[in-house]
PDB file of C-alpha atoms and ligand atoms in Angstrom:
ATOM      1  CA  MET A   1     108.923 -75.006  18.125  1.00 77.00           C
ATOM      2  CA  ASP A   2     108.773 -71.842  20.250  1.00 90.00           C
ATOM      3  CA  TYR A   3     110.081 -73.183  23.560  1.00 93.00           C
ATOM      4  CA  THR A   4     110.060 -69.798  25.315  1.00 95.00           C
ATOM      5  CA  LYS A   5     106.352 -69.444  24.643  1.00 95.00           C
ATOM      6  CA  GLN A   6     105.723 -73.000  25.851  1.00 95.00           C
ATOM      7  CA  ARG A   7     107.671 -72.359  29.054  1.00 96.00           C
ATOM      8  CA  ASN A   8     105.745 -69.163  29.769  1.00 97.00           C
ATOM      9  CA  LYS A   9     102.481 -71.039  29.214  1.00 97.00           C
ATOM     10  CA  MET A  10     103.642 -73.830  31.509  1.00 98.00           C
ATOM     11  CA  VAL A  11     104.356 -71.284  34.255  1.00 98.00           C
ATOM     12  CA  GLU A  12     101.004 -69.503  33.839  1.00 98.00           C
ATOM     13  CA  HIS A  13      98.670 -72.479  33.433  1.00 98.00           C
ATOM     14  CA  GLN A  14     100.349 -75.256  35.398  1.00 98.00           C
ATOM     15  CA  ILE A  15     102.182 -73.456  38.201  1.00 98.00           C
ATOM     16  CA  LYS A  16     100.782 -69.943  38.841  1.00 98.00           C
ATOM     17  CA  ALA A  17      97.191 -71.048  38.233  1.00 98.00           C
ATOM     18  CA  ARG A  18      97.610 -73.600  41.017  1.00 97.00           C
ATOM     19  CA  GLY A  19      98.634 -70.959  43.530  1.00 97.00           C
ATOM     20  CA  ILE A  20     102.435 -70.666  43.382  1.00 98.00           C
ATOM     21  CA  ASN A  21     103.427 -67.006  43.297  1.00 97.00           C
ATOM     22  CA  ASP A  22     107.075 -66.819  44.331  1.00 98.00           C
ATOM     23  CA  GLU A  23     108.476 -64.751  41.440  1.00 98.00           C
ATOM     24  CA  ARG A  24     112.065 -65.932  41.948  1.00 98.00           C
ATOM     25  CA  LEU A  25     110.896 -69.519  41.612  1.00 98.00           C
ATOM     26  CA  LEU A  26     108.620 -68.748  38.638  1.00 98.00           C
ATOM     27  CA  ASP A  27     111.508 -66.987  36.873  1.00 98.00           C
ATOM     28  CA  ALA A  28     113.651 -70.106  37.256  1.00 98.00           C
ATOM     29  CA  PHE A  29     110.915 -72.158  35.542  1.00 98.00           C
ATOM     30  CA  ARG A  30     110.713 -69.547  32.757  1.00 98.00           C
ATOM     31  CA  LYS A  31     114.460 -69.792  32.250  1.00 98.00           C
ATOM     32  CA  VAL A  32     115.472 -73.476  32.534  1.00 98.00           C
ATOM     33  CA  GLU A  33     115.005 -75.260  29.212  1.00 96.00           C
ATOM     34  CA  ARG A  34     113.126 -78.383  30.255  1.00 96.00           C
ATOM     35  CA  HIS A  35     113.207 -79.882  26.740  1.00 95.00           C
ATOM     36  CA  LEU A  36     117.001 -80.280  27.021  1.00 95.00           C
ATOM     37  CA  PHE A  37     116.557 -82.629  30.008  1.00 96.00           C
ATOM     38  CA  ILE A  38     114.286 -85.120  28.258  1.00 93.00           C
ATOM     39  CA  PRO A  39     116.015 -87.865  26.286  1.00 88.00           C
ATOM     40  CA  GLY A  40     114.966 -87.981  22.648  1.00 82.00           C
ATOM     41  CA  ASN A  41     113.874 -84.343  22.919  1.00 67.00           C
ATOM     42  CA  PRO A  42     110.120 -84.947  22.353  1.00 70.00           C
ATOM     43  CA  ASP A  43     108.957 -81.534  21.171  1.00 72.00           C
ATOM     44  CA  GLN A  44     105.269 -81.900  21.874  1.00 78.00           C
ATOM     45  CA  PHE A  45     105.625 -83.292  25.411  1.00 88.00           C
ATOM     46  CA  ALA A  46     108.530 -81.368  26.919  1.00 93.00           C
ATOM     47  CA  TYR A  47     106.295 -78.762  28.612  1.00 95.00           C
ATOM     48  CA  ALA A  48     103.260 -81.004  29.198  1.00 94.00           C
ATOM     49  CA  ASP A  49     101.474 -81.133  32.545  1.00 96.00           C
ATOM     50  CA  GLY A  50     102.813 -84.511  33.708  1.00 94.00           C
ATOM     51  CA  PRO A  51     105.862 -86.686  34.398  1.00 93.00           C
ATOM     52  CA  LEU A  52     107.919 -88.134  31.505  1.00 92.00           C
ATOM     53  CA  SER A  53     110.237 -91.094  31.134  1.00 92.00           C
ATOM     54  CA  ILE A  54     113.996 -90.377  31.327  1.00 93.00           C
ATOM     55  CA  GLY A  55     115.120 -94.009  30.906  1.00 91.00           C
ATOM     56  CA  GLU A  56     116.310 -96.584  33.485  1.00 92.00           C
ATOM     57  CA  GLY A  57     112.669 -96.887  34.627  1.00 91.00           C
ATOM     58  CA  GLN A  58     112.825 -93.357  36.101  1.00 94.00           C
ATOM     59  CA  THR A  59     110.832 -90.185  35.426  1.00 93.00           C
ATOM     60  CA  ILE A  60     111.280 -86.431  35.358  1.00 94.00           C
ATOM     61  CA  SER A  61     108.582 -85.089  37.721  1.00 94.00           C
ATOM     62  CA  GLN A  62     105.574 -83.041  36.609  1.00 96.00           C
ATOM     63  CA  PRO A  63     106.626 -79.341  36.521  1.00 98.00           C
ATOM     64  CA  TYR A  64     103.967 -78.399  39.102  1.00 97.00           C
ATOM     65  CA  ILE A  65     105.221 -81.034  41.562  1.00 96.00           C
ATOM     66  CA  VAL A  66     108.784 -79.695  41.267  1.00 98.00           C
ATOM     67  CA  ALA A  67     107.428 -76.162  41.850  1.00 98.00           C
ATOM     68  CA  LEU A  68     105.287 -77.261  44.805  1.00 97.00           C
ATOM     69  CA  MET A  69     108.161 -79.039  46.560  1.00 98.00           C
ATOM     70  CA  LEU A  70     110.560 -76.138  46.059  1.00 98.00           C
ATOM     71  CA  ASP A  71     107.908 -73.617  47.147  1.00 98.00           C
ATOM     72  CA  MET A  72     107.427 -75.623  50.370  1.00 97.00           C
ATOM     73  CA  LEU A  73     111.182 -75.350  51.004  1.00 98.00           C
ATOM     74  CA  ASN A  74     111.140 -71.534  50.779  1.00 97.00           C
ATOM     75  CA  ILE A  75     114.699 -71.461  49.359  1.00 98.00           C
ATOM     76  CA  LYS A  76     116.693 -68.219  49.781  1.00 98.00           C
ATOM     77  CA  PRO A  77     119.562 -66.959  47.577  1.00 98.00           C
ATOM     78  CA  GLU A  78     122.144 -67.749  50.284  1.00 98.00           C
ATOM     79  CA  ASP A  79     120.919 -71.322  50.917  1.00 98.00           C
ATOM     80  CA  ILE A  80     122.830 -74.558  50.403  1.00 98.00           C
ATOM     81  CA  VAL A  81     120.450 -77.284  49.233  1.00 98.00           C
ATOM     82  CA  LEU A  82     120.717 -81.073  49.134  1.00 98.00           C
ATOM     83  CA  GLU A  83     118.735 -82.945  46.471  1.00 98.00           C
ATOM     84  CA  ILE A  84     118.318 -86.726  46.562  1.00 98.00           C
ATOM     85  CA  GLY A  85     117.467 -88.187  43.129  1.00 98.00           C
ATOM     86  CA  THR A  86     119.134 -86.027  40.463  1.00 98.00           C
ATOM     87  CA  GLY A  87     117.409 -87.947  37.659  1.00 97.00           C
ATOM     88  CA  SER A  88     117.523 -85.767  34.544  1.00 97.00           C
ATOM     89  CA  GLY A  89     119.030 -82.821  36.443  1.00 98.00           C
ATOM     90  CA  TYR A  90     116.055 -80.567  35.625  1.00 98.00           C
ATOM     91  CA  GLN A  91     115.101 -79.847  39.229  1.00 98.00           C
ATOM     92  CA  THR A  92     118.814 -79.496  40.047  1.00 98.00           C
ATOM     93  CA  ALA A  93     119.031 -76.642  37.507  1.00 98.00           C
ATOM     94  CA  ILE A  94     115.922 -74.940  38.905  1.00 98.00           C
ATOM     95  CA  ILE A  95     117.417 -75.080  42.424  1.00 98.00           C
ATOM     96  CA  ALA A  96     120.768 -73.786  41.115  1.00 98.00           C
ATOM     97  CA  GLU A  97     118.924 -70.700  39.826  1.00 98.00           C
ATOM     98  CA  ILE A  98     117.461 -69.821  43.239  1.00 98.00           C
ATOM     99  CA  ALA A  99     120.042 -71.081  45.782  1.00 98.00           C
ATOM    100  CA  ARG A 100     123.742 -70.508  46.457  1.00 98.00           C
ATOM    101  CA  GLU A 101     124.766 -74.144  45.957  1.00 98.00           C
ATOM    102  CA  VAL A 102     123.151 -77.491  45.160  1.00 98.00           C
ATOM    103  CA  TYR A 103     124.536 -80.854  46.223  1.00 98.00           C
ATOM    104  CA  SER A 104     122.715 -83.633  44.378  1.00 98.00           C
ATOM    105  CA  VAL A 105     122.928 -87.414  44.791  1.00 98.00           C
ATOM    106  CA  GLU A 106     121.797 -89.952  42.168  1.00 98.00           C
ATOM    107  CA  ARG A 107     121.917 -93.736  42.617  1.00 98.00           C
ATOM    108  CA  ILE A 108     121.999 -94.715  38.926  1.00 98.00           C
ATOM    109  CA  SER A 109     125.394 -93.985  37.382  1.00 98.00           C
ATOM    110  CA  SER A 110     124.221 -93.338  33.777  1.00 97.00           C
ATOM    111  CA  LEU A 111     121.683 -90.741  34.990  1.00 97.00           C
ATOM    112  CA  ALA A 112     124.233 -89.073  37.282  1.00 98.00           C
ATOM    113  CA  LYS A 113     126.738 -88.910  34.420  1.00 98.00           C
ATOM    114  CA  ASN A 114     124.271 -87.517  31.853  1.00 97.00           C
ATOM    115  CA  ALA A 115     122.924 -84.919  34.286  1.00 98.00           C
ATOM    116  CA  LYS A 116     126.435 -83.801  35.204  1.00 98.00           C
ATOM    117  CA  GLU A 117     127.479 -83.451  31.557  1.00 98.00           C
ATOM    118  CA  LEU A 118     124.394 -81.421  30.658  1.00 98.00           C
ATOM    119  CA  LEU A 119     124.550 -79.140  33.701  1.00 98.00           C
ATOM    120  CA  ASP A 120     128.263 -78.511  33.052  1.00 98.00           C
ATOM    121  CA  LYS A 121     127.496 -77.730  29.412  1.00 98.00           C
ATOM    122  CA  LEU A 122     124.821 -75.266  30.507  1.00 98.00           C
ATOM    123  CA  GLY A 123     127.482 -73.502  32.572  1.00 98.00           C
ATOM    124  CA  TYR A 124     126.272 -74.143  36.119  1.00 98.00           C
ATOM    125  CA  SER A 125     129.167 -73.743  38.541  1.00 98.00           C
ATOM    126  CA  ASN A 126     127.186 -74.096  41.793  1.00 98.00           C
ATOM    127  CA  ILE A 127     126.160 -77.761  41.397  1.00 98.00           C
ATOM    128  CA  LYS A 128     127.915 -80.863  42.761  1.00 98.00           C
ATOM    129  CA  ILE A 129     126.702 -84.307  41.735  1.00 98.00           C
ATOM    130  CA  GLN A 130     127.542 -87.518  43.537  1.00 98.00           C
ATOM    131  CA  GLN A 131     126.719 -91.013  42.296  1.00 98.00           C
ATOM    132  CA  ASP A 132     125.703 -92.906  45.438  1.00 98.00           C
ATOM    133  CA  ASP A 133     122.863 -93.965  47.731  1.00 98.00           C
ATOM    134  CA  GLY A 134     121.515 -90.650  48.993  1.00 98.00           C
ATOM    135  CA  THR A 135     119.377 -92.073  51.812  1.00 98.00           C
ATOM    136  CA  THR A 136     122.303 -91.639  54.194  1.00 97.00           C
ATOM    137  CA  GLY A 137     122.962 -88.081  53.003  1.00 98.00           C
ATOM    138  CA  TRP A 138     125.877 -86.414  51.220  1.00 98.00           C
ATOM    139  CA  LYS A 139     129.184 -88.308  51.579  1.00 98.00           C
ATOM    140  CA  PRO A 140     131.889 -85.706  52.323  1.00 97.00           C
ATOM    141  CA  GLU A 141     134.379 -85.491  49.447  1.00 97.00           C
ATOM    142  CA  ASN A 142     136.941 -83.361  51.284  1.00 96.00           C
ATOM    143  CA  GLU A 143     137.807 -81.947  54.696  1.00 96.00           C
ATOM    144  CA  SER A 144     135.614 -78.837  54.292  1.00 95.00           C
ATOM    145  CA  GLU A 145     132.544 -81.045  53.735  1.00 96.00           C
ATOM    146  CA  LYS A 146     133.220 -83.162  56.834  1.00 95.00           C
ATOM    147  CA  ASP A 147     130.274 -81.915  58.932  1.00 95.00           C
ATOM    148  CA  ILE A 148     128.217 -80.457  56.117  1.00 97.00           C
ATOM    149  CA  THR A 149     124.591 -79.512  56.852  1.00 98.00           C
ATOM    150  CA  PHE A 150     121.950 -78.043  54.545  1.00 98.00           C
ATOM    151  CA  ASP A 151     119.380 -75.236  54.752  1.00 98.00           C
ATOM    152  CA  ALA A 152     116.946 -77.312  52.688  1.00 98.00           C
ATOM    153  CA  ILE A 153     116.718 -80.925  51.529  1.00 98.00           C
ATOM    154  CA  VAL A 154     114.458 -82.234  48.760  1.00 98.00           C
ATOM    155  CA  VAL A 155     113.940 -85.930  48.086  1.00 98.00           C
ATOM    156  CA  SER A 156     112.569 -86.730  44.604  1.00 97.00           C
ATOM    157  CA  ALA A 157     111.809 -90.417  45.207  1.00 97.00           C
ATOM    158  CA  ALA A 158     109.316 -92.087  47.542  1.00 97.00           C
ATOM    159  CA  ALA A 159     110.598 -93.077  50.977  1.00 98.00           C
ATOM    160  CA  PRO A 160     109.020 -95.579  53.401  1.00 97.00           C
ATOM    161  CA  TYR A 161     109.984 -93.252  56.318  1.00 97.00           C
ATOM    162  CA  VAL A 162     112.071 -90.098  56.884  1.00 97.00           C
ATOM    163  CA  PRO A 163     115.723 -91.232  56.584  1.00 97.00           C
ATOM    164  CA  GLU A 164     117.691 -90.483  59.768  1.00 96.00           C
ATOM    165  CA  GLY A 165     120.790 -89.768  57.688  1.00 96.00           C
ATOM    166  CA  LEU A 166     119.008 -86.845  56.009  1.00 98.00           C
ATOM    167  CA  LEU A 167     117.616 -85.445  59.274  1.00 97.00           C
ATOM    168  CA  ALA A 168     121.182 -85.457  60.618  1.00 96.00           C
ATOM    169  CA  GLN A 169     122.325 -83.263  57.702  1.00 98.00           C
ATOM    170  CA  LEU A 170     119.467 -80.769  58.076  1.00 98.00           C
ATOM    171  CA  LYS A 171     120.471 -77.463  59.710  1.00 98.00           C
ATOM    172  CA  ASP A 172     118.503 -76.256  62.683  1.00 97.00           C
ATOM    173  CA  GLY A 173     115.811 -74.003  61.203  1.00 97.00           C
ATOM    174  CA  GLY A 174     115.971 -75.996  57.962  1.00 97.00           C
ATOM    175  CA  ARG A 175     113.297 -77.855  56.002  1.00 98.00           C
ATOM    176  CA  LEU A 176     113.140 -81.228  54.298  1.00 98.00           C
ATOM    177  CA  VAL A 177     110.449 -82.160  51.764  1.00 98.00           C
ATOM    178  CA  LEU A 178     109.845 -85.751  50.718  1.00 98.00           C
ATOM    179  CA  PRO A 179     107.178 -88.116  49.440  1.00 98.00           C
ATOM    180  CA  CYS A 180     106.542 -90.696  52.163  1.00 97.00           C
ATOM    181  CA  GLY A 181     104.302 -93.761  52.068  1.00 97.00           C
ATOM    182  CA  ASN A 182     104.173 -97.146  50.342  1.00 94.00           C
ATOM    183  CA  ARG A 183     105.665 -98.018  46.965  1.00 90.00           C
ATOM    184  CA  TYR A 184     102.620 -96.884  44.977  1.00 90.00           C
ATOM    185  CA  VAL A 185     101.094 -93.869  46.755  1.00 95.00           C
ATOM    186  CA  GLN A 186     102.592 -91.382  49.143  1.00 97.00           C
ATOM    187  CA  ASP A 187     101.950 -88.138  50.985  1.00 97.00           C
ATOM    188  CA  LEU A 188     104.098 -85.082  50.445  1.00 97.00           C
ATOM    189  CA  ILE A 189     105.647 -84.349  53.848  1.00 98.00           C
ATOM    190  CA  CYS A 190     107.442 -81.201  55.001  1.00 98.00           C
ATOM    191  CA  VAL A 191     109.736 -81.748  57.990  1.00 98.00           C
ATOM    192  CA  LYS A 192     111.068 -78.759  59.932  1.00 97.00           C
ATOM    193  CA  LYS A 193     113.846 -78.820  62.471  1.00 96.00           C
ATOM    194  CA  GLU A 194     113.334 -76.154  65.127  1.00 95.00           C
ATOM    195  CA  ASN A 195     115.599 -76.003  68.205  1.00 94.00           C
ATOM    196  CA  GLY A 196     116.426 -79.647  67.591  1.00 88.00           C
ATOM    197  CA  LYS A 197     112.731 -80.602  67.502  1.00 94.00           C
ATOM    198  CA  ILE A 198     111.190 -82.262  64.436  1.00 95.00           C
ATOM    199  CA  ILE A 199     107.839 -80.935  63.210  1.00 97.00           C
ATOM    200  CA  LYS A 200     106.018 -82.693  60.342  1.00 97.00           C
ATOM    201  CA  GLU A 201     103.289 -81.349  58.096  1.00 96.00           C
ATOM    202  CA  ASN A 202     101.331 -83.368  55.514  1.00 96.00           C
ATOM    203  CA  PHE A 203     100.504 -81.787  52.137  1.00 94.00           C
ATOM    204  CA  GLY A 204      98.505 -84.675  50.691  1.00 93.00           C
ATOM    205  CA  GLY A 205      98.738 -87.386  48.057  1.00 93.00           C
ATOM    206  CA  CYS A 206     101.407 -87.855  45.394  1.00 93.00           C
ATOM    207  CA  GLN A 207     103.133 -90.601  43.391  1.00 93.00           C
ATOM    208  CA  PHE A 208     106.885 -91.023  42.953  1.00 95.00           C
ATOM    209  CA  VAL A 209     109.330 -93.744  41.906  1.00 94.00           C
ATOM    210  CA  PRO A 210     110.813 -95.562  44.929  1.00 96.00           C
ATOM    211  CA  LEU A 211     113.787 -94.331  46.938  1.00 97.00           C
ATOM    212  CA  ILE A 212     116.050 -97.377  46.966  1.00 97.00           C
ATOM    213  CA  GLY A 213     118.851 -97.684  49.508  1.00 98.00           C
ATOM    214  CA  GLU A 214     120.050 -98.292  53.031  1.00 97.00           C
ATOM    215  CA  GLN A 215     117.385 -96.024  54.579  1.00 97.00           C
ATOM    216  CA  GLY A 216     114.819 -96.486  51.820  1.00 97.00           C
ATOM    217  CA  TRP A 217     113.298 -99.470  50.014  1.00 97.00           C
ATOM    218  CA  LYS A 218     115.507-102.518  49.601  1.00 94.00           C
ATOM    219  CA  LYS A 219     115.299-102.948  45.778  1.00 80.00           C
TER     220      LYS A 219
HETATM  221  N1  SAH B 301     114.065 -84.516  40.125  1.00 73.88           N
HETATM  222  C1  SAH B 301     114.315 -85.511  39.109  1.00 73.88           C
HETATM  223  C2  SAH B 301     113.392 -86.659  39.314  1.00 73.88           C
HETATM  224  C3  SAH B 301     114.065 -87.971  39.174  1.00 73.88           C
HETATM  225  S1  SAH B 301     113.109 -89.404  39.603  1.00 73.88           S
HETATM  226  C4  SAH B 301     114.197 -84.856  37.741  1.00 73.88           C
HETATM  227  O1  SAH B 301     113.884 -83.656  37.683  1.00 73.88           O
HETATM  228  O2  SAH B 301     114.458 -85.498  36.722  1.00 73.88           O
HETATM  229  C5  SAH B 301     113.891 -89.895  41.094  1.00 73.88           C
HETATM  230  C6  SAH B 301     115.328 -90.284  41.013  1.00 73.88           C
HETATM  231  O3  SAH B 301     115.722 -90.756  42.302  1.00 73.88           O
HETATM  232  C7  SAH B 301     115.664 -91.408  40.035  1.00 73.88           C
HETATM  233  O4  SAH B 301     116.580 -90.962  39.106  1.00 73.88           O
HETATM  234  C8  SAH B 301     116.239 -92.518  40.933  1.00 73.88           C
HETATM  235  O5  SAH B 301     117.288 -93.240  40.317  1.00 73.88           O
HETATM  236  C9  SAH B 301     116.747 -91.709  42.112  1.00 73.88           C
HETATM  237  N2  SAH B 301     116.946 -92.474  43.355  1.00 73.88           N
HETATM  238  C10 SAH B 301     116.220 -93.496  43.866  1.00 73.88           C
HETATM  239  N3  SAH B 301     116.747 -93.909  45.031  1.00 73.88           N
HETATM  240  C11 SAH B 301     117.850 -93.134  45.265  1.00 73.88           C
HETATM  241  C12 SAH B 301     118.823 -93.076  46.309  1.00 73.88           C
HETATM  242  N4  SAH B 301     118.789 -93.897  47.368  1.00 73.88           N
HETATM  243  N5  SAH B 301     119.790 -92.144  46.217  1.00 73.88           N
HETATM  244  C13 SAH B 301     119.861 -91.293  45.168  1.00 73.88           C
HETATM  245  N6  SAH B 301     118.982 -91.311  44.146  1.00 73.88           N
HETATM  246  C14 SAH B 301     117.977 -92.212  44.200  1.00 73.88           C
END
């Protein structure tokens, strides 16, 4: 199986063809080996144009959706990014390629553990993973993280509303992207914080697994 060829095709036909042109982002998709993040390593599906099961009732998002959300965030090389819903760790790796640091929170311990092991094995040194409920944000692990805020926040599971805990950890001038709606269908929302004011923009329909936690769905 020629994975490099498949990845290049994925970028051309699924991502670029749908209007995403940020070369730094496209390069990250050309580089990160998506097949390594899918349990059972299903050759023929790893670069397909859709979500895939990663166990525990969870999914790795469609490549285009990952690209769309990260494109909306406009991540810069110096940015510190918070991701809620590590899942397989695939999106975490893409962010690690384009940002300074990624802090990622996953609720399910087996997924958090597997993602951490794989990302460590791949040599990423700018990723921190926390096993916890991410709806209230990153829980500081030491004194230097006490009042941590982020340039960009991406939520990979569907929220009933924008969690206050995440807004509190968004830097002024920062952006937060999340799917928001009911448990079955949502809209992709981009929230900007400008001079303390919150501005929301709707980018249309999507479907994600539920965000479960204190400021999400209760089970
Ligand atoms: N970006 C991931 C997608 C994972 S699916 C990938 O590339 O694989 C969404 C993930 O959000 C699931 O793993 C789910 O367990 C997790 N999740 C749901 N509620 C959460 C919460 N409150 N805090 C952290 N993670 C949560």
